[in-house]
CSV table of C-alpha atoms in Angstrom, one decimal:
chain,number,residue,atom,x,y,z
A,13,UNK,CA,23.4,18.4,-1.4
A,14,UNK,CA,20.0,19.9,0.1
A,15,UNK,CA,19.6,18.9,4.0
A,16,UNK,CA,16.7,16.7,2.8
A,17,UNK,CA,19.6,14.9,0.3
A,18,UNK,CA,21.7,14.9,3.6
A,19,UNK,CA,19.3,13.2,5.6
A,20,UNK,CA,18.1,10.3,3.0
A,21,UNK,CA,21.4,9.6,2.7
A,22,UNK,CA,21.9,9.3,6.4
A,23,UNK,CA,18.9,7.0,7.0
A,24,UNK,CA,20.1,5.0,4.1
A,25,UNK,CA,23.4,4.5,5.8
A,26,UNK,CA,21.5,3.4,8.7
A,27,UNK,CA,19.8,0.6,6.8
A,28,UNK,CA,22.9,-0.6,5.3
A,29,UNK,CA,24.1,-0.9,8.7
A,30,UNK,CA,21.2,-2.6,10.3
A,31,UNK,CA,20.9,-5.2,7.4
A,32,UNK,CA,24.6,-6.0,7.9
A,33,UNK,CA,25.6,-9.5,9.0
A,34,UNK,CA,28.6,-8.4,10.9
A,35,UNK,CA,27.4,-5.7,12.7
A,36,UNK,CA,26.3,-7.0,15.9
A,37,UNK,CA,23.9,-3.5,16.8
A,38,UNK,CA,20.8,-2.9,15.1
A,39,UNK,CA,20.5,1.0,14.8
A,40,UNK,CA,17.0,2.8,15.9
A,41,UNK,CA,16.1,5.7,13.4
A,42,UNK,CA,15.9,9.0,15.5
A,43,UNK,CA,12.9,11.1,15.2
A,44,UNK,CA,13.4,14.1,12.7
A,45,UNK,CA,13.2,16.7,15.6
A,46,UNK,CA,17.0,15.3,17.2
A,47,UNK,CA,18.8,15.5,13.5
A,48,UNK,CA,21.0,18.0,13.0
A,49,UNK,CA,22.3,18.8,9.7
A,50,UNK,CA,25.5,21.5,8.8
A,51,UNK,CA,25.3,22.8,5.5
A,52,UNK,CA,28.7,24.1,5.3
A,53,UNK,CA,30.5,20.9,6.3
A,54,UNK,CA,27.6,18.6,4.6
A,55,UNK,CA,27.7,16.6,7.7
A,56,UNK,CA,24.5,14.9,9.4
A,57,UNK,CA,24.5,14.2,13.0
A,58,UNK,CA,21.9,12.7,15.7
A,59,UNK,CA,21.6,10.9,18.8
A,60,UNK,CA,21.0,7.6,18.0
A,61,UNK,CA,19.8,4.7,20.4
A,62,UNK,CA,20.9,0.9,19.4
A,63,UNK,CA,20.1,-2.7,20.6
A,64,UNK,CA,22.2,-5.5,20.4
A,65,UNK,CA,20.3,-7.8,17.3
A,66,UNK,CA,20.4,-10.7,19.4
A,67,UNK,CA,18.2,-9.0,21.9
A,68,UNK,CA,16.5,-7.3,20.0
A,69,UNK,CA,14.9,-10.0,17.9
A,70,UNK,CA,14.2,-12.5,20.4
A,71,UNK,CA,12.1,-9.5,22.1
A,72,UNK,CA,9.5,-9.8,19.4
């Protein structure tokens, strides 16, 4: 996988979490600049701020 394969996939997995029922945390997406990708283990990492949904959507 290229690092740009690495990181859709990544942002993907965040969506899948945020849309999830069950998950109580709605998962900010980090800006580009604090993802870190390692080719050689094909693992994507970031620092990655969440809000509790309830919160978060009576905010709006």
């Amino acid at each position: 996988m290229t690092p740009g394969e690495l990181i859709e996939e990544f942002y993907e997995r965040l969506a899948d979490l945020n849309t999830d029922m069950r998950n109580p945390r709605i998962y900010l997406v980090p800006k580009p600049g604090v993802i870190t990708v390692d080719r050689p283990s094909r693992r994507v990492s970031a620092f990655v701020e969440y809000a509790d949904k309830k919160h978060f959507r009576r905010s709006r």
